[in-house]
């Protein structure tokens, strides 16, 4: 019989349970003389040899002595216990047992339903110098106690003795135990038949007294599994020792005995003791890391009418699988709902609201995202039939006297789930998705200067089938330090390669349907960069989102010896001490098969130092973890490091066990974080961080005099190679941000699909304007009502946390509202005095040469007692829904897109940021919502001035559209950088092709009309030949313009026509523009090449139009024409370059020094 079960029985019979104590002494009834020699005693270090798996947590004195022999005295005077989270046992509320001569234990069965013991550590009070301390004398042993064993069982008899000295400790054990057999059992009805051996008393196993089972258990990565439990029929047989070995006598090798091997953080394994005729059997067990629970499918939004049925489903996986599901309605638990599917029958209004499920099991717990159930009355309209207001900008020659503006309200229908014509089937996902959208449209004729402009106005909204859309993420993967692209790297999703990067680091990935959390891992084949896992936000309503993936360059490896203690220092910020140390003991490296590696090791450890703000964008994942209750919670990082160990000769990947991590506590400026620091590893499949262990304070001497305090933790380096030093942070808020098409900041000009990013900063104590380190990096996507960015905040101290906020659209950085020379709350979007408290500063606040594309604020949590802080732009964490649904009038921060000199008008309004706004109509510019075809014609102009050019696009050959306007496109030419009298323009026109009904094609009638006195010089001969050979041929009698029936074929640069088809309209246009600027069919350029790939050439007179042009009018509201002219002149040099090329590396200097002095002058005026 092994030692520790014997001690367990002794402890239970000799002590009482404790629920409100943290330390225990050997003699509680002695007088004060027992404690007078306290100075001669000291506490040992903390020991933790067991984990609360199985039946509980057993910190037995004999087991501790087995592993740490000389570190515990023979007769401890007292025992103290705490959890690994440093919570004293007295404060846990758990029922525990303790005896200084036996140890400490906690049983899971005694903690009540649904609760298990915490993970405890213990320490003992021992004499300071046992060799010099006099020993007391023991009294005689008592008689042996009666045998407590039942029939057929083995028990323990105990006897005790007392120390006769009141002041001196006695050496030796106070208690002794010996095994004893219970009485023979009367005849039973046991049906178990044993081929070999005999049935045990419990009738659940066959026992062979002469057989011994030996085993070896390895954890994931081949490391030794210390403390793994071996169970049979739910009963604990033994634990593995410090070598991962175990020994079990008496089990029969009959091929029928099943053992369960489990280890904390690993998936339990069932093994069968094989049949054998030998007296000794040997087993080898390899454990795999347990997979935390993760959500595969969230419940979906549903709209139903009263009396109908709705079903919500959640799909959660993990190893082991969850064994319990709970459903919540508006955060209230629904009783008697314990499956993964929730069915609600005979619906009524009170059942409307949010529903989510919580799955739990041995692998933890996790909550799904909530789904909204809308319950409509039987006769209630599914969608509001009255359209919302939506203003569009009209051409500059179409001023409306009725509204005294260039804007016209065409209305829109908000997209949302509605109750359509569904059958009675109970499904997790509706067979047909119904959305609110346009039901009826009316044509209006607007009077403009010399012509009538047709426009379609929404007159009624209704419920119909949702537009089928696809979501796409694209971007570039580049080095964080130099911008070097990761060429031909692999991109993985859920462990499967789904794509690869191109020569310039570009990538494009279609998001699989029903994806809730897009996790991609970028792997460099050239081994230049660290494998990088990113959680990329995308537009669930469809469309393309651009992301720039910043990669850390791998540190050059150093050669170390596996047989020596090695210390690696991390953090090389100039002028500061290393932040982290990694200490690897001798003989800690293992091969993949578990063998100890001996030899030289190439060690490469790449550290992401939070003291360097330039590394924030390279942070892995989104710094989130799943808490004990299943909520996804944020982390604040104190550094990440990627580890790569390999043998020097063969390059074999190596694992390492019991590696120590030292974090310099002086680098933790927030004292409240010291006690909560933990070590985490990244799960590359889920993008979530999982806890590896806690860090504890300890002082270390560095050199002869300097003593420093470190946070010290242990970790094992196995299949995961990315680690993080983080603290959970519960001081959380949301920041409301909106993006706009211009600096007019109108509600109708909000831009969707903008990636808004926030870097949380921790200021240096006493210097709030000089942040010392970043702690978190987050990105979200703007929707129709802006975006809410998560961030850390503080209510007591406004500058405890600060933040940098920036925005990006298609690789183009948007501009923030200026903060100098004077704050303008109306432009910024936040009223005083809250704006002053937030200390808003654009990045060029003190230096006009700095980029204008970000701003910083103090993350001051709004005070509930201050009215002006209750309406944004900062919202407390529990008010996320209020932030997401905030009206436009509520406070928010703003970015604006500096668009080129162009203007788009569609007869049938369509928001390119929202594919679901597409409407079935013959005059729709884009005839298919999932296939966007962009067409451009390149026009060269011989003129000393930059000329505005318009394309007028009308139906050409389709009977439903002939002679009717599709839309207008106005673009200003860009002067050649080498020839002052030459400019060129890439002008969009509507492509020919099938209309929405896919019945027949329409050859669009396109007119290219330069503004002013211009004459057509030439037409590309190949293009002209194509048009002649593909009748009908448009009439071209007017030499001031050019008319054609647009080609059906996707022509190329030889024709001066550039055509690109993509699933996202913005992407198609960006690619086509890049080719048009470059004058090639497969290249891209941000600089206009006026003489390459031209279709049309015009010569224009020297006189430039004197009236305000269309672009000046569009960029400014009425009353600012003077400032507009100044800005237009200042833009001439800047507009020679195309902004935001899809594949172009963005030049921040070109983009950010857009005549800063001119912009400042305008603000001053």
PDB file of C-alpha atoms in Angstrom, residues 962-1148:
ATOM      1  CA  UNK A 962     -32.182  52.450 -73.529  1.00  0.00           C
ATOM      2  CA  UNK A 963     -31.773  56.212 -73.226  1.00  0.00           C
ATOM      3  CA  UNK A 964     -32.085  56.159 -69.414  1.00  0.00           C
ATOM      4  CA  UNK A 965     -29.320  57.365 -67.089  1.00  0.00           C
ATOM      5  CA  UNK A 966     -27.354  54.889 -64.971  1.00  0.00           C
ATOM      6  CA  UNK A 967     -25.175  57.541 -63.382  1.00  0.00           C
ATOM      7  CA  UNK A 968     -22.455  60.170 -63.673  1.00  0.00           C
ATOM      8  CA  UNK A 969     -18.760  60.063 -62.828  1.00  0.00           C
ATOM      9  CA  UNK A 970     -16.685  63.262 -62.542  1.00  0.00           C
ATOM     10  CA  UNK A 971     -12.917  63.126 -62.073  1.00  0.00           C
ATOM     11  CA  UNK A 972     -10.225  65.779 -62.195  1.00  0.00           C
ATOM     12  CA  UNK A 973      -7.107  65.011 -64.226  1.00  0.00           C
ATOM     13  CA  UNK A 974      -3.655  64.684 -62.622  1.00  0.00           C
ATOM     14  CA  UNK A 975      -0.766  66.652 -64.105  1.00  0.00           C
ATOM     15  CA  UNK A 976       2.220  64.709 -65.370  1.00  0.00           C
ATOM     16  CA  UNK A 977       5.187  64.981 -62.998  1.00  0.00           C
ATOM     17  CA  UNK A 978       7.613  65.503 -65.913  1.00  0.00           C
ATOM     18  CA  UNK A 979       5.471  67.457 -68.405  1.00  0.00           C
ATOM     19  CA  UNK A 980       3.718  70.575 -67.149  1.00  0.00           C
ATOM     20  CA  UNK A 981       1.419  70.797 -70.194  1.00  0.00           C
ATOM     21  CA  UNK A 982       0.144  67.223 -69.993  1.00  0.00           C
ATOM     22  CA  UNK A 983      -2.294  65.597 -67.581  1.00  0.00           C
ATOM     23  CA  UNK A 984      -4.300  62.385 -67.559  1.00  0.00           C
ATOM     24  CA  UNK A 985      -7.367  60.958 -65.876  1.00  0.00           C
ATOM     25  CA  UNK A 986      -8.682  57.464 -65.190  1.00  0.00           C
ATOM     26  CA  UNK A 987     -12.426  57.838 -65.623  1.00  0.00           C
ATOM     27  CA  UNK A 988     -14.914  55.228 -64.423  1.00  0.00           C
ATOM     28  CA  UNK A 989     -17.781  54.182 -66.671  1.00  0.00           C
ATOM     29  CA  UNK A 990     -20.524  51.591 -66.322  1.00  0.00           C
ATOM     30  CA  UNK A 991     -19.477  48.276 -67.752  1.00  0.00           C
ATOM     31  CA  UNK A 992     -21.596  46.566 -70.379  1.00  0.00           C
ATOM     32  CA  UNK A 993     -23.107  43.194 -69.568  1.00  0.00           C
ATOM     33  CA  UNK A 994     -26.136  41.398 -68.200  1.00  0.00           C
ATOM     34  CA  UNK A 995     -28.571  43.375 -66.077  1.00  0.00           C
ATOM     35  CA  UNK A 996     -29.952  42.076 -62.786  1.00  0.00           C
ATOM     36  CA  UNK A 997     -32.534  39.748 -64.406  1.00  0.00           C
ATOM     37  CA  UNK A 998     -29.750  37.975 -66.343  1.00  0.00           C
ATOM     38  CA  UNK A 999     -32.012  37.989 -69.417  1.00  0.00           C
ATOM     39  CA  UNK A1000     -30.002  39.971 -71.939  1.00  0.00           C
ATOM     40  CA  UNK A1001     -27.005  42.262 -72.112  1.00  0.00           C
ATOM     41  CA  UNK A1002     -26.886  46.021 -72.349  1.00  0.00           C
ATOM     42  CA  UNK A1003     -24.110  47.860 -74.192  1.00  0.00           C
ATOM     43  CA  UNK A1004     -23.801  50.975 -72.039  1.00  0.00           C
ATOM     44  CA  UNK A1005     -23.804  54.236 -73.978  1.00  0.00           C
ATOM     45  CA  UNK A1006     -20.867  56.162 -72.521  1.00  0.00           C
ATOM     46  CA  UNK A1007     -20.101  59.821 -73.171  1.00  0.00           C
ATOM     47  CA  UNK A1008     -16.681  61.165 -72.132  1.00  0.00           C
ATOM     48  CA  UNK A1009     -16.972  64.943 -71.747  1.00  0.00           C
ATOM     49  CA  UNK A1010     -14.013  67.130 -70.701  1.00  0.00           C
ATOM     50  CA  UNK A1011     -14.945  70.431 -69.053  1.00  0.00           C
ATOM     51  CA  UNK A1012     -14.131  73.675 -70.836  1.00  0.00           C
ATOM     52  CA  UNK A1013     -12.866  74.225 -74.375  1.00  0.00           C
ATOM     53  CA  UNK A1014     -11.452  70.875 -75.435  1.00  0.00           C
ATOM     54  CA  UNK A1015     -11.126  69.082 -78.743  1.00  0.00           C
ATOM     55  CA  UNK A1016     -10.691  65.374 -79.333  1.00  0.00           C
ATOM     56  CA  UNK A1017      -7.352  64.712 -80.989  1.00  0.00           C
ATOM     57  CA  UNK A1018      -7.230  60.954 -81.319  1.00  0.00           C
ATOM     58  CA  UNK A1019      -8.768  57.635 -80.341  1.00  0.00           C
ATOM     59  CA  UNK A1020      -6.672  54.558 -79.619  1.00  0.00           C
ATOM     60  CA  UNK A1021      -6.543  52.766 -82.988  1.00  0.00           C
ATOM     61  CA  UNK A1022      -6.989  49.292 -81.495  1.00  0.00           C
ATOM     62  CA  UNK A1023      -9.985  50.501 -79.461  1.00  0.00           C
ATOM     63  CA  UNK A1024     -11.481  52.159 -82.547  1.00  0.00           C
ATOM     64  CA  UNK A1025     -11.058  48.973 -84.554  1.00  0.00           C
ATOM     65  CA  UNK A1026     -12.758  46.966 -81.807  1.00  0.00           C
ATOM     66  CA  UNK A1027     -15.733  49.349 -81.709  1.00  0.00           C
ATOM     67  CA  UNK A1028     -16.101  49.240 -85.495  1.00  0.00           C
ATOM     68  CA  UNK A1029     -16.059  45.437 -85.484  1.00  0.00           C
ATOM     69  CA  UNK A1030     -18.598  45.181 -82.669  1.00  0.00           C
ATOM     70  CA  UNK A1031     -21.697  46.947 -83.857  1.00  0.00           C
ATOM     71  CA  UNK A1032     -23.711  49.010 -83.293  1.00  0.00           C
ATOM     72  CA  UNK A1033     -21.304  51.922 -83.524  1.00  0.00           C
ATOM     73  CA  UNK A1034     -22.094  55.088 -81.595  1.00  0.00           C
ATOM     74  CA  UNK A1035     -22.207  58.402 -83.460  1.00  0.00           C
ATOM     75  CA  UNK A1036     -19.231  60.687 -82.757  1.00  0.00           C
ATOM     76  CA  UNK A1037     -19.991  63.925 -84.565  1.00  0.00           C
ATOM     77  CA  UNK A1038     -19.142  66.188 -81.625  1.00  0.00           C
ATOM     78  CA  UNK A1039     -15.357  66.590 -81.375  1.00  0.00           C
ATOM     79  CA  UNK A1040     -15.663  68.112 -77.870  1.00  0.00           C
ATOM     80  CA  UNK A1041     -16.522  64.687 -76.460  1.00  0.00           C
ATOM     81  CA  UNK A1042     -16.319  60.999 -77.191  1.00  0.00           C
ATOM     82  CA  UNK A1043     -19.225  58.533 -77.332  1.00  0.00           C
ATOM     83  CA  UNK A1044     -19.058  54.745 -77.419  1.00  0.00           C
ATOM     84  CA  UNK A1045     -21.136  51.681 -76.732  1.00  0.00           C
ATOM     85  CA  UNK A1046     -18.973  50.191 -74.003  1.00  0.00           C
ATOM     86  CA  UNK A1047     -17.233  46.931 -74.938  1.00  0.00           C
ATOM     87  CA  UNK A1048     -18.548  43.672 -73.560  1.00  0.00           C
ATOM     88  CA  UNK A1049     -15.108  42.102 -73.432  1.00  0.00           C
ATOM     89  CA  UNK A1050     -12.608  42.856 -70.628  1.00  0.00           C
ATOM     90  CA  UNK A1051     -10.082  44.742 -72.739  1.00  0.00           C
ATOM     91  CA  UNK A1052      -6.642  45.765 -71.507  1.00  0.00           C
ATOM     92  CA  UNK A1053      -4.005  48.471 -71.602  1.00  0.00           C
ATOM     93  CA  UNK A1054      -3.530  48.137 -75.374  1.00  0.00           C
ATOM     94  CA  UNK A1055      -7.043  49.530 -75.746  1.00  0.00           C
ATOM     95  CA  UNK A1056      -6.825  52.045 -72.895  1.00  0.00           C
ATOM     96  CA  UNK A1057      -9.693  50.200 -71.141  1.00  0.00           C
ATOM     97  CA  UNK A1058      -9.211  48.624 -67.712  1.00  0.00           C
ATOM     98  CA  UNK A1059     -11.670  46.087 -66.333  1.00  0.00           C
ATOM     99  CA  UNK A1060     -11.559  44.200 -63.008  1.00  0.00           C
ATOM    100  CA  UNK A1061     -14.184  41.921 -61.446  1.00  0.00           C
ATOM    101  CA  UNK A1062     -14.229  41.256 -57.702  1.00  0.00           C
ATOM    102  CA  UNK A1063     -16.605  40.339 -54.891  1.00  0.00           C
ATOM    103  CA  UNK A1064     -16.168  43.811 -53.396  1.00  0.00           C
ATOM    104  CA  UNK A1065     -16.791  47.024 -55.378  1.00  0.00           C
ATOM    105  CA  UNK A1066     -14.071  49.031 -53.651  1.00  0.00           C
ATOM    106  CA  UNK A1067     -11.500  46.335 -54.310  1.00  0.00           C
ATOM    107  CA  UNK A1068     -12.451  46.055 -57.980  1.00  0.00           C
ATOM    108  CA  UNK A1069     -12.151  49.829 -58.413  1.00  0.00           C
ATOM    109  CA  UNK A1070      -8.822  50.072 -56.570  1.00  0.00           C
ATOM    110  CA  UNK A1071      -7.227  47.324 -58.653  1.00  0.00           C
ATOM    111  CA  UNK A1072      -8.544  48.771 -61.914  1.00  0.00           C
ATOM    112  CA  UNK A1073      -7.327  52.245 -60.928  1.00  0.00           C
ATOM    113  CA  UNK A1074      -3.870  50.927 -60.103  1.00  0.00           C
ATOM    114  CA  UNK A1075      -3.597  49.324 -63.529  1.00  0.00           C
ATOM    115  CA  UNK A1076      -4.940  52.414 -65.235  1.00  0.00           C
ATOM    116  CA  UNK A1077      -2.431  54.691 -63.492  1.00  0.00           C
ATOM    117  CA  UNK A1078       0.361  52.299 -64.454  1.00  0.00           C
ATOM    118  CA  UNK A1079      -0.885  51.852 -68.027  1.00  0.00           C
ATOM    119  CA  UNK A1080      -0.563  48.058 -67.810  1.00  0.00           C
ATOM    120  CA  UNK A1081      -2.944  45.124 -67.546  1.00  0.00           C
ATOM    121  CA  UNK A1082      -1.311  43.485 -64.546  1.00  0.00           C
ATOM    122  CA  UNK A1083       0.729  46.127 -62.699  1.00  0.00           C
ATOM    123  CA  UNK A1084      -0.169  48.878 -60.294  1.00  0.00           C
ATOM    124  CA  UNK A1085       1.037  52.397 -59.629  1.00  0.00           C
ATOM    125  CA  UNK A1086       0.284  55.335 -57.370  1.00  0.00           C
ATOM    126  CA  UNK A1087       1.768  57.780 -59.876  1.00  0.00           C
ATOM    127  CA  UNK A1088      -0.093  58.683 -63.039  1.00  0.00           C
ATOM    128  CA  UNK A1089       1.827  57.661 -66.185  1.00  0.00           C
ATOM    129  CA  UNK A1090       0.229  59.984 -68.723  1.00  0.00           C
ATOM    130  CA  UNK A1091       1.620  58.420 -71.887  1.00  0.00           C
ATOM    131  CA  UNK A1092       1.028  54.746 -71.073  1.00  0.00           C
ATOM    132  CA  UNK A1093      -2.080  52.776 -72.047  1.00  0.00           C
ATOM    133  CA  UNK A1094      -4.164  55.771 -73.237  1.00  0.00           C
ATOM    134  CA  UNK A1095      -7.553  55.406 -74.953  1.00  0.00           C
ATOM    135  CA  UNK A1096      -8.433  59.031 -75.770  1.00  0.00           C
ATOM    136  CA  UNK A1097      -6.451  62.233 -76.256  1.00  0.00           C
ATOM    137  CA  UNK A1098      -7.908  65.752 -76.001  1.00  0.00           C
ATOM    138  CA  UNK A1099      -6.316  69.149 -76.409  1.00  0.00           C
ATOM    139  CA  UNK A1100      -7.825  71.896 -74.277  1.00  0.00           C
ATOM    140  CA  UNK A1101      -7.466  75.680 -74.438  1.00  0.00           C
ATOM    141  CA  UNK A1102      -5.255  77.725 -72.187  1.00  0.00           C
ATOM    142  CA  UNK A1103      -8.178  79.330 -70.369  1.00  0.00           C
ATOM    143  CA  UNK A1104      -9.129  77.492 -67.209  1.00  0.00           C
ATOM    144  CA  UNK A1105     -12.739  77.550 -66.081  1.00  0.00           C
ATOM    145  CA  UNK A1106     -13.223  80.479 -63.728  1.00  0.00           C
ATOM    146  CA  UNK A1107     -16.375  79.344 -61.968  1.00  0.00           C
ATOM    147  CA  UNK A1108     -16.184  77.077 -58.942  1.00  0.00           C
ATOM    148  CA  UNK A1109     -15.592  73.538 -60.168  1.00  0.00           C
ATOM    149  CA  UNK A1110     -17.478  70.476 -59.101  1.00  0.00           C
ATOM    150  CA  UNK A1111     -14.772  69.219 -56.766  1.00  0.00           C
ATOM    151  CA  UNK A1112     -14.380  72.462 -54.885  1.00  0.00           C
ATOM    152  CA  UNK A1113     -18.124  72.544 -54.417  1.00  0.00           C
ATOM    153  CA  UNK A1114     -18.251  68.968 -53.215  1.00  0.00           C
ATOM    154  CA  UNK A1115     -15.476  69.342 -50.657  1.00  0.00           C
ATOM    155  CA  UNK A1116     -16.966  72.357 -48.903  1.00  0.00           C
ATOM    156  CA  UNK A1117     -20.337  73.529 -47.624  1.00  0.00           C
ATOM    157  CA  UNK A1118     -21.739  76.845 -48.735  1.00  0.00           C
ATOM    158  CA  UNK A1119     -19.843  79.890 -47.518  1.00  0.00           C
ATOM    159  CA  UNK A1120     -16.374  78.340 -47.649  1.00  0.00           C
ATOM    160  CA  UNK A1121     -15.517  78.761 -51.318  1.00  0.00           C
ATOM    161  CA  UNK A1122     -12.457  80.902 -50.589  1.00  0.00           C
ATOM    162  CA  UNK A1123     -10.968  78.284 -48.307  1.00  0.00           C
ATOM    163  CA  UNK A1124     -11.884  75.712 -50.946  1.00  0.00           C
ATOM    164  CA  UNK A1125      -9.930  77.506 -53.638  1.00  0.00           C
ATOM    165  CA  UNK A1126      -6.909  77.789 -51.372  1.00  0.00           C
ATOM    166  CA  UNK A1127      -7.125  74.109 -50.552  1.00  0.00           C
ATOM    167  CA  UNK A1128      -7.531  73.223 -54.211  1.00  0.00           C
ATOM    168  CA  UNK A1129      -4.352  75.079 -55.120  1.00  0.00           C
ATOM    169  CA  UNK A1130      -2.482  73.472 -52.308  1.00  0.00           C
ATOM    170  CA  UNK A1131      -3.588  70.041 -53.477  1.00  0.00           C
ATOM    171  CA  UNK A1132      -2.141  70.251 -56.972  1.00  0.00           C
ATOM    172  CA  UNK A1133       1.160  68.595 -56.167  1.00  0.00           C
ATOM    173  CA  UNK A1134      -0.486  66.081 -53.872  1.00  0.00           C
ATOM    174  CA  UNK A1135      -3.022  64.952 -56.461  1.00  0.00           C
ATOM    175  CA  UNK A1136      -0.343  63.833 -58.852  1.00  0.00           C
ATOM    176  CA  UNK A1137      -0.320  60.653 -56.840  1.00  0.00           C
ATOM    177  CA  UNK A1138      -3.210  58.294 -56.473  1.00  0.00           C
ATOM    178  CA  UNK A1139      -4.273  57.715 -52.867  1.00  0.00           C
ATOM    179  CA  UNK A1140      -4.652  54.360 -51.203  1.00  0.00           C
ATOM    180  CA  UNK A1141      -3.530  51.920 -53.904  1.00  0.00           C
ATOM    181  CA  UNK A1142      -4.693  48.428 -53.120  1.00  0.00           C
ATOM    182  CA  UNK A1143      -1.283  46.823 -53.404  1.00  0.00           C
ATOM    183  CA  UNK A1144       0.899  49.851 -52.873  1.00  0.00           C
ATOM    184  CA  UNK A1145       3.036  50.360 -49.827  1.00  0.00           C
ATOM    185  CA  UNK A1146       1.660  53.484 -48.298  1.00  0.00           C
ATOM    186  CA  UNK A1147       4.058  56.432 -48.043  1.00  0.00           C
ATOM    187  CA  UNK A1148       3.184  58.064 -44.766  1.00  0.00           C
TER     188      UNK A1148
END
